[in-house]
mmCIF file of C-alpha atoms and ligand atoms in Angstrom:
data_model
loop_
_atom_site.group_PDB
_atom_site.id
_atom_site.type_symbol
_atom_site.label_atom_id
_atom_site.label_comp_id
_atom_site.label_asym_id
_atom_site.label_seq_id
_atom_site.Cartn_x
_atom_site.Cartn_y
_atom_site.Cartn_z
ATOM 1 C CA UNK R 1 20.875 -145.284 91.641
ATOM 2 C CA UNK R 2 21.979 -143.301 88.650
ATOM 3 C CA UNK R 3 25.369 -145.044 88.648
ATOM 4 C CA UNK R 4 23.581 -148.382 88.506
ATOM 5 C CA UNK R 5 21.746 -147.293 85.338
ATOM 6 C CA UNK R 6 25.022 -146.020 83.847
ATOM 7 C CA UNK R 7 26.634 -149.427 84.470
ATOM 8 C CA UNK R 8 23.755 -151.148 82.675
ATOM 9 C CA UNK R 9 24.172 -148.700 79.786
ATOM 10 C CA UNK R 10 27.805 -149.619 79.220
ATOM 11 C CA UNK R 11 26.962 -153.306 79.601
ATOM 12 C CA UNK R 12 24.339 -153.001 76.853
ATOM 13 C CA UNK R 13 26.809 -151.101 74.706
ATOM 14 C CA UNK R 14 29.362 -153.935 74.916
ATOM 15 C CA UNK R 15 26.910 -156.776 74.419
ATOM 16 C CA UNK R 16 27.421 -159.006 71.357
ATOM 17 C CA UNK R 17 25.536 -162.088 70.204
ATOM 18 C CA UNK R 18 26.100 -164.640 67.484
ATOM 19 C CA UNK R 19 22.944 -166.692 68.014
ATOM 20 C CA UNK R 20 19.213 -166.010 68.020
ATOM 21 C CA UNK R 21 18.689 -167.307 71.598
ATOM 22 C CA UNK R 22 21.499 -165.158 73.008
ATOM 23 C CA UNK R 23 19.541 -162.145 71.795
ATOM 24 C CA UNK R 24 16.376 -163.576 73.332
ATOM 25 C CA UNK R 25 18.133 -164.054 76.706
ATOM 26 C CA UNK R 26 19.327 -160.481 76.486
ATOM 27 C CA UNK R 27 15.785 -159.276 75.776
ATOM 28 C CA UNK R 28 14.328 -161.232 78.720
ATOM 29 C CA UNK R 29 17.079 -159.986 81.027
ATOM 30 C CA UNK R 30 16.280 -156.349 80.339
ATOM 31 C CA UNK R 31 12.720 -156.104 79.097
ATOM 32 C CA UNK R 32 10.780 -158.987 80.660
ATOM 33 C CA UNK R 33 7.611 -157.782 82.406
ATOM 34 C CA UNK R 34 8.509 -160.087 85.292
ATOM 35 C CA UNK R 35 11.926 -159.412 86.809
ATOM 36 C CA UNK R 36 13.368 -157.590 83.799
ATOM 37 C CA UNK R 37 16.024 -155.030 84.786
ATOM 38 C CA UNK R 38 14.236 -152.109 83.151
ATOM 39 C CA UNK R 39 10.837 -153.100 84.530
ATOM 40 C CA UNK R 40 12.374 -153.244 88.019
ATOM 41 C CA UNK R 41 14.085 -149.891 87.574
ATOM 42 C CA UNK R 42 10.754 -148.309 86.636
ATOM 43 C CA UNK R 43 9.282 -149.820 89.805
ATOM 44 C CA UNK R 44 12.204 -148.329 91.803
ATOM 45 C CA UNK R 45 11.512 -144.924 90.258
ATOM 46 C CA UNK R 46 9.145 -143.944 93.074
ATOM 47 C CA UNK R 47 11.936 -144.460 95.647
ATOM 48 C CA UNK R 48 14.289 -142.056 93.888
ATOM 49 C CA UNK R 49 14.668 -138.761 95.764
ATOM 50 C CA UNK R 50 12.620 -136.141 93.916
ATOM 51 C CA UNK R 51 15.649 -133.936 93.100
ATOM 52 C CA UNK R 52 17.224 -136.897 91.196
ATOM 53 C CA UNK R 53 14.005 -138.007 89.478
ATOM 54 C CA UNK R 54 14.514 -135.940 86.338
ATOM 55 C CA UNK R 55 18.071 -137.119 85.666
ATOM 56 C CA UNK R 56 17.264 -140.698 86.608
ATOM 57 C CA UNK R 57 14.273 -140.709 84.278
ATOM 58 C CA UNK R 58 16.420 -139.493 81.392
ATOM 59 C CA UNK R 59 19.033 -142.222 81.913
ATOM 60 C CA UNK R 60 16.357 -144.856 82.304
ATOM 61 C CA UNK R 61 14.727 -143.888 78.968
ATOM 62 C CA UNK R 62 18.142 -143.889 77.344
ATOM 63 C CA UNK R 63 18.782 -147.382 78.640
ATOM 64 C CA UNK R 64 15.421 -148.601 77.346
ATOM 65 C CA UNK R 65 16.116 -147.155 73.896
ATOM 66 C CA UNK R 66 19.609 -148.559 73.689
ATOM 67 C CA UNK R 67 18.389 -152.053 74.636
ATOM 68 C CA UNK R 68 15.788 -152.097 71.864
ATOM 69 C CA UNK R 69 18.262 -150.571 69.404
ATOM 70 C CA UNK R 70 20.773 -153.252 70.311
ATOM 71 C CA UNK R 71 18.218 -156.023 69.824
ATOM 72 C CA UNK R 72 17.152 -154.684 66.428
ATOM 73 C CA UNK R 73 20.748 -154.269 65.305
ATOM 74 C CA UNK R 74 21.782 -157.760 66.372
ATOM 75 C CA UNK R 75 18.726 -159.359 64.748
ATOM 76 C CA UNK R 76 19.372 -157.541 61.508
ATOM 77 C CA UNK R 77 23.030 -158.480 61.301
ATOM 78 C CA UNK R 78 22.246 -162.104 62.152
ATOM 79 C CA UNK R 79 19.549 -162.365 59.489
ATOM 80 C CA UNK R 80 21.703 -160.775 56.798
ATOM 81 C CA UNK R 81 24.561 -163.207 57.429
ATOM 82 C CA UNK R 82 21.976 -166.009 57.274
ATOM 83 C CA UNK R 83 20.783 -164.740 53.887
ATOM 84 C CA UNK R 84 24.272 -164.538 52.536
ATOM 85 C CA UNK R 85 24.893 -168.115 53.406
ATOM 86 C CA UNK R 86 21.615 -169.456 52.091
ATOM 87 C CA UNK R 87 21.025 -167.322 48.960
ATOM 88 C CA UNK R 88 24.417 -167.322 47.301
ATOM 89 C CA UNK R 89 25.303 -170.344 45.254
ATOM 90 C CA UNK R 90 29.030 -170.062 44.787
ATOM 91 C CA UNK R 91 29.020 -172.862 42.250
ATOM 92 C CA UNK R 92 26.888 -170.868 39.788
ATOM 93 C CA UNK R 93 28.638 -169.437 36.725
ATOM 94 C CA UNK R 94 28.865 -165.642 36.682
ATOM 95 C CA UNK R 95 26.074 -163.748 34.941
ATOM 96 C CA UNK R 96 27.046 -162.759 31.404
ATOM 97 C CA UNK R 97 27.358 -159.038 30.839
ATOM 98 C CA UNK R 98 25.216 -157.995 27.866
ATOM 99 C CA UNK R 99 27.074 -157.599 24.589
ATOM 100 C CA UNK R 100 26.656 -154.293 22.768
ATOM 101 C CA UNK R 101 26.251 -154.056 19.027
ATOM 102 C CA UNK R 102 28.171 -152.162 16.392
ATOM 103 C CA UNK R 103 26.789 -148.848 15.220
ATOM 104 C CA UNK R 104 24.948 -149.143 11.874
ATOM 105 C CA UNK R 105 27.361 -146.593 10.377
ATOM 106 C CA UNK R 106 30.342 -148.777 11.343
ATOM 107 C CA UNK R 107 28.586 -151.860 9.970
ATOM 108 C CA UNK R 108 27.835 -150.159 6.656
ATOM 109 C CA UNK R 109 31.338 -148.696 6.438
ATOM 110 C CA UNK R 110 32.831 -152.155 6.996
ATOM 111 C CA UNK R 111 30.566 -153.668 4.387
ATOM 112 C CA UNK R 112 31.573 -151.029 1.811
ATOM 113 C CA UNK R 113 35.303 -151.213 2.589
ATOM 114 C CA UNK R 114 35.159 -155.028 2.383
ATOM 115 C CA UNK R 115 33.775 -154.832 -1.152
ATOM 116 C CA UNK R 116 36.497 -152.437 -2.310
ATOM 117 C CA UNK R 117 39.341 -154.224 -0.549
ATOM 118 C CA UNK R 118 38.295 -157.352 -2.459
ATOM 119 C CA UNK R 119 38.994 -155.303 -5.611
ATOM 120 C CA UNK R 120 42.474 -154.446 -4.344
ATOM 121 C CA UNK R 121 41.778 -151.004 -2.852
ATOM 122 C CA UNK R 122 43.775 -150.003 0.220
ATOM 123 C CA UNK R 123 42.235 -148.004 3.072
ATOM 124 C CA UNK R 124 43.661 -144.566 3.835
ATOM 125 C CA UNK R 125 42.838 -142.109 6.579
ATOM 126 C CA UNK R 126 43.659 -138.477 7.252
ATOM 127 C CA UNK R 127 42.957 -135.583 9.632
ATOM 128 C CA UNK R 128 39.436 -134.191 10.161
ATOM 129 C CA UNK R 129 40.886 -130.723 10.698
ATOM 130 C CA UNK R 130 42.484 -129.658 7.430
ATOM 131 C CA UNK R 131 43.919 -126.703 5.572
ATOM 132 C CA UNK R 132 42.333 -125.062 2.564
ATOM 133 C CA UNK R 133 44.958 -126.589 0.270
ATOM 134 C CA UNK R 134 44.056 -130.251 0.900
ATOM 135 C CA UNK R 135 40.273 -129.742 0.908
ATOM 136 C CA UNK R 136 39.947 -127.260 -1.970
ATOM 137 C CA UNK R 137 42.978 -125.838 -3.779
ATOM 138 C CA UNK R 138 44.707 -129.127 -4.610
ATOM 139 C CA UNK R 139 41.370 -130.404 -5.917
ATOM 140 C CA UNK R 140 41.051 -127.709 -8.560
ATOM 141 C CA UNK R 141 38.798 -125.345 -6.593
ATOM 142 C CA UNK R 142 40.282 -121.948 -7.555
ATOM 143 C CA UNK R 143 40.096 -119.301 -4.789
ATOM 144 C CA UNK R 144 36.728 -117.488 -4.796
ATOM 145 C CA UNK R 145 35.328 -120.150 -7.139
ATOM 146 C CA UNK R 146 31.569 -120.615 -6.586
ATOM 147 C CA UNK R 147 32.059 -124.394 -6.454
ATOM 148 C CA UNK R 148 33.364 -123.869 -2.914
ATOM 149 C CA UNK R 149 29.803 -123.025 -1.943
ATOM 150 C CA UNK R 150 28.707 -126.548 -2.912
ATOM 151 C CA UNK R 151 30.160 -127.591 0.433
ATOM 152 C CA UNK R 152 29.309 -125.085 3.143
ATOM 153 C CA UNK R 153 32.392 -125.021 5.321
ATOM 154 C CA UNK R 154 33.104 -124.706 9.052
ATOM 155 C CA UNK R 155 36.193 -122.535 9.386
ATOM 156 C CA UNK R 156 38.398 -122.753 12.460
ATOM 157 C CA UNK R 157 40.959 -120.105 11.520
ATOM 158 C CA UNK R 158 41.269 -117.600 8.699
ATOM 159 C CA UNK R 159 44.541 -116.694 6.906
ATOM 160 C CA UNK R 160 45.854 -119.288 6.533
ATOM 161 C CA UNK R 161 42.516 -121.111 6.416
ATOM 162 C CA UNK R 162 42.114 -124.037 8.785
ATOM 163 C CA UNK R 163 38.798 -125.838 8.490
ATOM 164 C CA UNK R 164 36.874 -129.029 9.136
ATOM 165 C CA UNK R 165 37.098 -131.181 6.025
ATOM 166 C CA UNK R 166 33.911 -131.147 3.956
ATOM 167 C CA UNK R 167 34.812 -134.371 2.139
ATOM 168 C CA UNK R 168 37.436 -137.092 2.467
ATOM 169 C CA UNK R 169 38.879 -136.216 -0.956
ATOM 170 C CA UNK R 170 41.456 -134.368 1.169
ATOM 171 C CA UNK R 171 42.821 -137.747 2.260
ATOM 172 C CA UNK R 172 43.341 -138.680 -1.382
ATOM 173 C CA UNK R 173 45.393 -135.534 -1.908
ATOM 174 C CA UNK R 174 47.588 -136.671 0.989
ATOM 175 C CA UNK R 175 47.910 -140.126 -0.600
ATOM 176 C CA UNK R 176 48.964 -138.579 -3.937
ATOM 177 C CA UNK R 177 51.564 -136.480 -2.104
ATOM 178 C CA UNK R 178 53.144 -139.530 -0.538
ATOM 179 C CA UNK R 179 52.696 -142.279 -3.094
ATOM 180 C CA UNK R 180 53.444 -142.816 -6.757
ATOM 181 C CA UNK R 181 50.875 -144.423 -9.105
ATOM 182 C CA UNK R 182 49.483 -147.007 -9.331
ATOM 183 C CA UNK R 183 47.214 -145.738 -6.550
ATOM 184 C CA UNK R 184 44.077 -147.626 -5.599
ATOM 185 C CA UNK R 185 42.648 -146.466 -2.306
ATOM 186 C CA UNK R 186 39.428 -145.667 -0.454
ATOM 187 C CA UNK R 187 39.142 -143.094 2.337
ATOM 188 C CA UNK R 188 36.393 -143.599 4.905
ATOM 189 C CA UNK R 189 35.850 -140.881 7.491
ATOM 190 C CA UNK R 190 33.815 -138.216 9.190
ATOM 191 C CA UNK R 191 33.106 -134.970 7.349
ATOM 192 C CA UNK R 192 31.521 -131.670 8.333
ATOM 193 C CA UNK R 193 29.276 -129.226 6.497
ATOM 194 C CA UNK R 194 27.500 -126.187 7.791
ATOM 195 C CA UNK R 195 24.014 -127.456 7.002
ATOM 196 C CA UNK R 196 20.742 -127.251 8.896
ATOM 197 C CA UNK R 197 19.971 -130.557 10.605
ATOM 198 C CA UNK R 198 16.944 -132.362 9.187
ATOM 199 C CA UNK R 199 15.751 -135.876 8.376
ATOM 200 C CA UNK R 200 17.895 -135.755 5.221
ATOM 201 C CA UNK R 201 20.952 -133.697 6.206
ATOM 202 C CA UNK R 202 23.305 -133.287 9.151
ATOM 203 C CA UNK R 203 26.289 -131.064 9.825
ATOM 204 C CA UNK R 204 28.343 -134.190 10.590
ATOM 205 C CA UNK R 205 28.221 -137.279 8.419
ATOM 206 C CA UNK R 206 30.463 -140.001 7.004
ATOM 207 C CA UNK R 207 31.874 -140.595 3.561
ATOM 208 C CA UNK R 208 33.829 -143.150 1.639
ATOM 209 C CA UNK R 209 35.704 -141.775 -1.322
ATOM 210 C CA UNK R 210 37.710 -143.836 -3.775
ATOM 211 C CA UNK R 211 40.630 -143.042 -6.059
ATOM 212 C CA UNK R 212 42.240 -145.166 -8.739
ATOM 213 C CA UNK R 213 45.211 -143.836 -10.739
ATOM 214 C CA UNK R 214 47.249 -145.877 -13.186
ATOM 215 C CA UNK R 215 48.130 -146.038 -16.861
ATOM 216 C CA UNK R 216 45.093 -146.505 -19.140
ATOM 217 C CA UNK R 217 42.405 -146.172 -16.478
ATOM 218 C CA UNK R 218 39.196 -145.421 -18.365
ATOM 219 C CA UNK R 219 35.603 -144.445 -17.747
ATOM 220 C CA UNK R 220 34.681 -148.076 -18.490
ATOM 221 C CA UNK R 221 36.820 -149.127 -15.490
ATOM 222 C CA UNK R 222 34.956 -146.637 -13.318
ATOM 223 C CA UNK R 223 31.605 -147.938 -14.489
ATOM 224 C CA UNK R 224 32.580 -151.572 -14.020
ATOM 225 C CA UNK R 225 33.961 -150.951 -10.526
ATOM 226 C CA UNK R 226 30.847 -149.094 -9.404
ATOM 227 C CA UNK R 227 28.535 -151.673 -10.929
ATOM 228 C CA UNK R 228 30.351 -154.408 -9.032
ATOM 229 C CA UNK R 229 29.994 -152.379 -5.848
ATOM 230 C CA UNK R 230 26.258 -151.753 -6.395
ATOM 231 C CA UNK R 231 25.512 -155.432 -7.028
ATOM 232 C CA UNK R 232 27.562 -156.581 -4.017
ATOM 233 C CA UNK R 233 25.948 -153.996 -1.746
ATOM 234 C CA UNK R 234 22.332 -154.020 -2.910
ATOM 235 C CA UNK R 235 21.937 -157.372 -4.649
ATOM 236 C CA UNK R 236 22.740 -159.048 -7.961
ATOM 237 C CA UNK R 237 19.622 -157.699 -9.735
ATOM 238 C CA UNK R 238 20.647 -154.044 -9.076
ATOM 239 C CA UNK R 239 21.089 -151.827 -12.139
ATOM 240 C CA UNK R 240 23.126 -148.622 -12.270
ATOM 241 C CA UNK R 241 22.676 -145.400 -14.237
ATOM 242 C CA UNK R 242 25.132 -142.517 -14.653
ATOM 243 C CA UNK R 243 23.892 -138.959 -15.116
ATOM 244 C CA UNK R 244 26.231 -136.116 -16.186
ATOM 245 C CA UNK R 245 27.158 -133.817 -13.313
ATOM 246 C CA UNK R 246 29.801 -131.352 -12.197
ATOM 247 C CA UNK R 247 32.649 -131.550 -9.685
ATOM 248 C CA UNK R 248 35.751 -129.329 -9.909
ATOM 249 C CA UNK R 249 38.112 -132.296 -9.442
ATOM 250 C CA UNK R 250 36.669 -134.644 -12.084
ATOM 251 C CA UNK R 251 36.056 -134.290 -15.795
ATOM 252 C CA UNK R 252 33.784 -135.725 -17.026
ATOM 253 C CA UNK R 253 31.729 -136.022 -13.838
ATOM 254 C CA UNK R 254 28.639 -138.065 -13.107
ATOM 255 C CA UNK R 255 26.176 -138.952 -10.443
ATOM 256 C CA UNK R 256 25.280 -142.585 -10.073
ATOM 257 C CA UNK R 257 21.798 -143.948 -9.381
ATOM 258 C CA UNK R 258 20.896 -147.520 -8.541
ATOM 259 C CA UNK R 259 17.586 -149.109 -9.427
ATOM 260 C CA UNK R 260 15.296 -148.767 -6.408
ATOM 261 C CA UNK R 261 15.977 -151.770 -4.180
ATOM 262 C CA UNK R 262 12.505 -151.508 -2.635
ATOM 263 C CA UNK R 263 10.268 -151.582 -5.704
ATOM 264 C CA UNK R 264 12.819 -153.070 -8.092
ATOM 265 C CA UNK R 265 12.525 -150.042 -10.389
ATOM 266 C CA UNK R 266 8.742 -150.037 -10.749
ATOM 267 C CA UNK R 267 8.329 -146.807 -8.745
ATOM 268 C CA UNK R 268 7.432 -146.260 -5.080
ATOM 269 C CA UNK R 269 7.444 -143.438 -2.548
ATOM 270 C CA UNK R 270 11.089 -144.062 -1.567
ATOM 271 C CA UNK R 271 12.349 -143.492 -5.133
ATOM 272 C CA UNK R 272 9.645 -140.833 -5.656
ATOM 273 C CA UNK R 273 8.152 -142.974 -8.439
ATOM 274 C CA UNK R 274 11.287 -142.652 -10.598
ATOM 275 C CA UNK R 275 12.561 -146.190 -10.019
ATOM 276 C CA UNK R 276 16.052 -144.780 -9.275
ATOM 277 C CA UNK R 277 17.987 -143.745 -6.157
ATOM 278 C CA UNK R 278 21.008 -141.461 -6.273
ATOM 279 C CA UNK R 279 23.914 -142.894 -4.261
ATOM 280 C CA UNK R 280 27.198 -141.275 -5.264
ATOM 281 C CA UNK R 281 29.232 -138.785 -7.273
ATOM 282 C CA UNK R 282 32.104 -139.846 -9.518
ATOM 283 C CA UNK R 283 34.206 -138.994 -12.553
ATOM 284 C CA UNK R 284 37.613 -139.112 -14.228
ATOM 285 C CA UNK R 285 40.231 -137.258 -12.167
ATOM 286 C CA UNK R 286 40.759 -133.826 -13.731
ATOM 287 C CA UNK R 287 44.278 -133.564 -15.265
ATOM 288 C CA UNK R 288 44.734 -130.341 -13.220
ATOM 289 C CA UNK R 289 44.390 -132.374 -10.034
ATOM 290 C CA UNK R 290 46.935 -134.938 -11.201
ATOM 291 C CA UNK R 291 49.411 -132.222 -12.220
ATOM 292 C CA UNK R 292 49.064 -130.184 -9.020
ATOM 293 C CA UNK R 293 49.864 -133.373 -7.093
ATOM 294 C CA UNK R 294 52.952 -134.108 -9.171
ATOM 295 C CA UNK R 295 51.479 -136.869 -11.340
ATOM 296 C CA UNK R 296 52.148 -136.677 -15.091
ATOM 297 C CA UNK R 297 48.709 -136.471 -16.714
ATOM 298 C CA UNK R 298 50.103 -137.460 -20.113
ATOM 299 C CA UNK R 299 51.043 -140.871 -18.681
ATOM 300 C CA UNK R 300 48.430 -141.472 -15.991
ATOM 301 C CA UNK R 301 44.655 -141.250 -15.803
ATOM 302 C CA UNK R 302 42.347 -142.049 -12.950
ATOM 303 C CA UNK R 303 38.844 -142.170 -11.622
ATOM 304 C CA UNK R 304 37.355 -141.062 -8.337
ATOM 305 C CA UNK R 305 34.047 -141.478 -6.564
ATOM 306 C CA UNK R 306 32.521 -140.490 -3.257
ATOM 307 C CA UNK R 307 29.454 -141.516 -1.285
ATOM 308 C CA UNK R 308 27.791 -140.772 2.020
ATOM 309 C CA UNK R 309 27.713 -143.772 4.379
ATOM 310 C CA UNK R 310 24.485 -142.589 6.062
ATOM 311 C CA UNK R 311 22.743 -142.468 2.694
ATOM 312 C CA UNK R 312 23.809 -146.035 1.845
ATOM 313 C CA UNK R 313 22.765 -147.290 5.307
ATOM 314 C CA UNK R 314 19.378 -145.558 5.010
ATOM 315 C CA UNK R 315 18.673 -147.135 1.637
ATOM 316 C CA UNK R 316 19.910 -150.536 2.706
ATOM 317 C CA UNK R 317 17.856 -150.671 5.926
ATOM 318 C CA UNK R 318 14.900 -148.448 5.002
ATOM 319 C CA UNK R 319 15.796 -145.797 7.612
ATOM 320 C CA UNK R 320 13.757 -142.640 7.065
ATOM 321 C CA UNK R 321 15.483 -140.142 9.372
ATOM 322 C CA UNK R 322 19.225 -139.454 9.277
ATOM 323 C CA UNK R 323 19.191 -137.948 12.789
ATOM 324 C CA UNK R 324 18.687 -141.438 14.260
ATOM 325 C CA UNK R 325 22.343 -142.216 13.563
ATOM 326 C CA UNK R 326 23.479 -139.512 15.965
ATOM 327 C CA UNK R 327 21.024 -139.906 18.834
ATOM 328 C CA UNK R 328 22.378 -143.221 20.142
ATOM 329 C CA UNK R 329 18.944 -144.431 21.191
ATOM 330 C CA UNK R 330 19.425 -148.087 22.154
ATOM 331 C CA UNK R 331 16.004 -149.004 20.732
ATOM 332 C CA UNK R 332 17.368 -147.988 17.321
ATOM 333 C CA UNK R 333 20.946 -149.234 17.692
ATOM 334 C CA UNK R 334 20.133 -152.683 19.056
ATOM 335 C CA UNK R 335 18.293 -153.561 15.832
ATOM 336 C CA UNK R 336 21.634 -153.833 14.048
ATOM 337 C CA UNK R 337 23.252 -156.966 15.412
HETATM 338 N N1 LIG X 1 33.889 -135.225 -2.967
HETATM 339 C C1 LIG X 1 32.557 -135.224 -3.525
HETATM 340 C C2 LIG X 1 31.571 -134.789 -2.452
HETATM 341 O O1 LIG X 1 31.901 -134.842 -1.311
HETATM 342 C C3 LIG X 1 32.161 -136.582 -4.044
HETATM 343 C C4 LIG X 1 32.979 -136.988 -5.217
HETATM 344 C C5 LIG X 1 34.160 -137.660 -5.067
HETATM 345 C C6 LIG X 1 32.540 -136.714 -6.515
HETATM 346 C C7 LIG X 1 34.909 -138.044 -6.145
HETATM 347 C C8 LIG X 1 33.279 -137.095 -7.599
HETATM 348 C C9 LIG X 1 34.463 -137.756 -7.438
HETATM 349 O O2 LIG X 1 30.486 -134.386 -2.753
#
C-alpha cells in the first residue's frame, strides 16, 4: 500500500502541463470526490494494517499536499506567461529616462564665464590643495601678517604648510608663473574656509577670480569690465558702485556693489534698505605681486577681481539660504532647468 502512494508521489512530482484543461484533468484524477485517487486512498485507509497506519497516513497527507502545490504552481506559471504575452506591446517605444538638471552653481558659473570669455578672458584651473606660497606669500601676504586671518584656513600639513586654498587667486599665481603678459584669465573653482556653516556662510564655496595684466591697464579698464559684467549678469539697468577696501594683493582695492536688482535701488529687505548689494572685491594688482611673479611692474600693470558664485546665484534667483546649494534636495535643484 505504501509503495503505491510513493509511486503516485513521484508521478505528481514529474507532472507538467502547458494548458489549463491538462491541469483540470490532473486535479480530477487526484482530488475528485468521486473516484479521485486520493479520495479512494482515504477510503482504503481503514483496510491498512494498524501497524502501518501511521506511516501510510503521513505519506497520504504528503501526496495530498504535493498535488495541491503542483496545481497552484502550474496555474501560476501558466497565468504569468499569459500576462507576458497579452500585456507587453513590443512595438511601443521605450520609456524615456528622466533628464536631470544642472546644479545652480554650475549654471551660474557658466553664465559668468561666458560673459568674461566674450571679453577675451581665458579660463584657468588649479589644485584645491595648495602650498602657502601660492595662496598667501606670492600674493603679498607677509608671514604672520594679520591679513591672513581674513581667510580662516584649513591646514593639512605644517612646515612646509600645505592647505586647502581659501581663494582661487592661487590659480592666477600659477598662470603668472607659466605665462608672460598680456594675461587675461578667469579662475573658477571650489575654495575652503574654516567658517561656521549658516544661511550666509559655508566652509566650502565657489569663486571666480579674474586677472588682467598688460601695458597701460588702468582702473578705468577695471571699472568698465566690471560694469559690463554687472549689466550682462543682472540686466541693462544695473548700476555699479565702488567702495574703497583692503586686500594685500591689490592697491588700490575696492569692493563693488550693484544696484539692488529686486527693488531697483529704492530699498527693500534684501538690500537692507540701502539700495545696494555687495558682489565682489577688486583692485589694481599690487606691484609687489607682479615683481614676486617675475613681471616687471615698471612696464606692466593689471587689475584683479574675485567673487563668490553662491552669492551671485543667490542674488540672481532670490535664494535666501546658502546651505541649499550643498544639500542636493531635488525639490530645490529641479527648479533650475
Ligand atoms: N581673493 C579675494 C577673496 O577671496 C577676492 C579678490 C580678488 C579681491 C582679487 C581683490 C582682487 O576674498
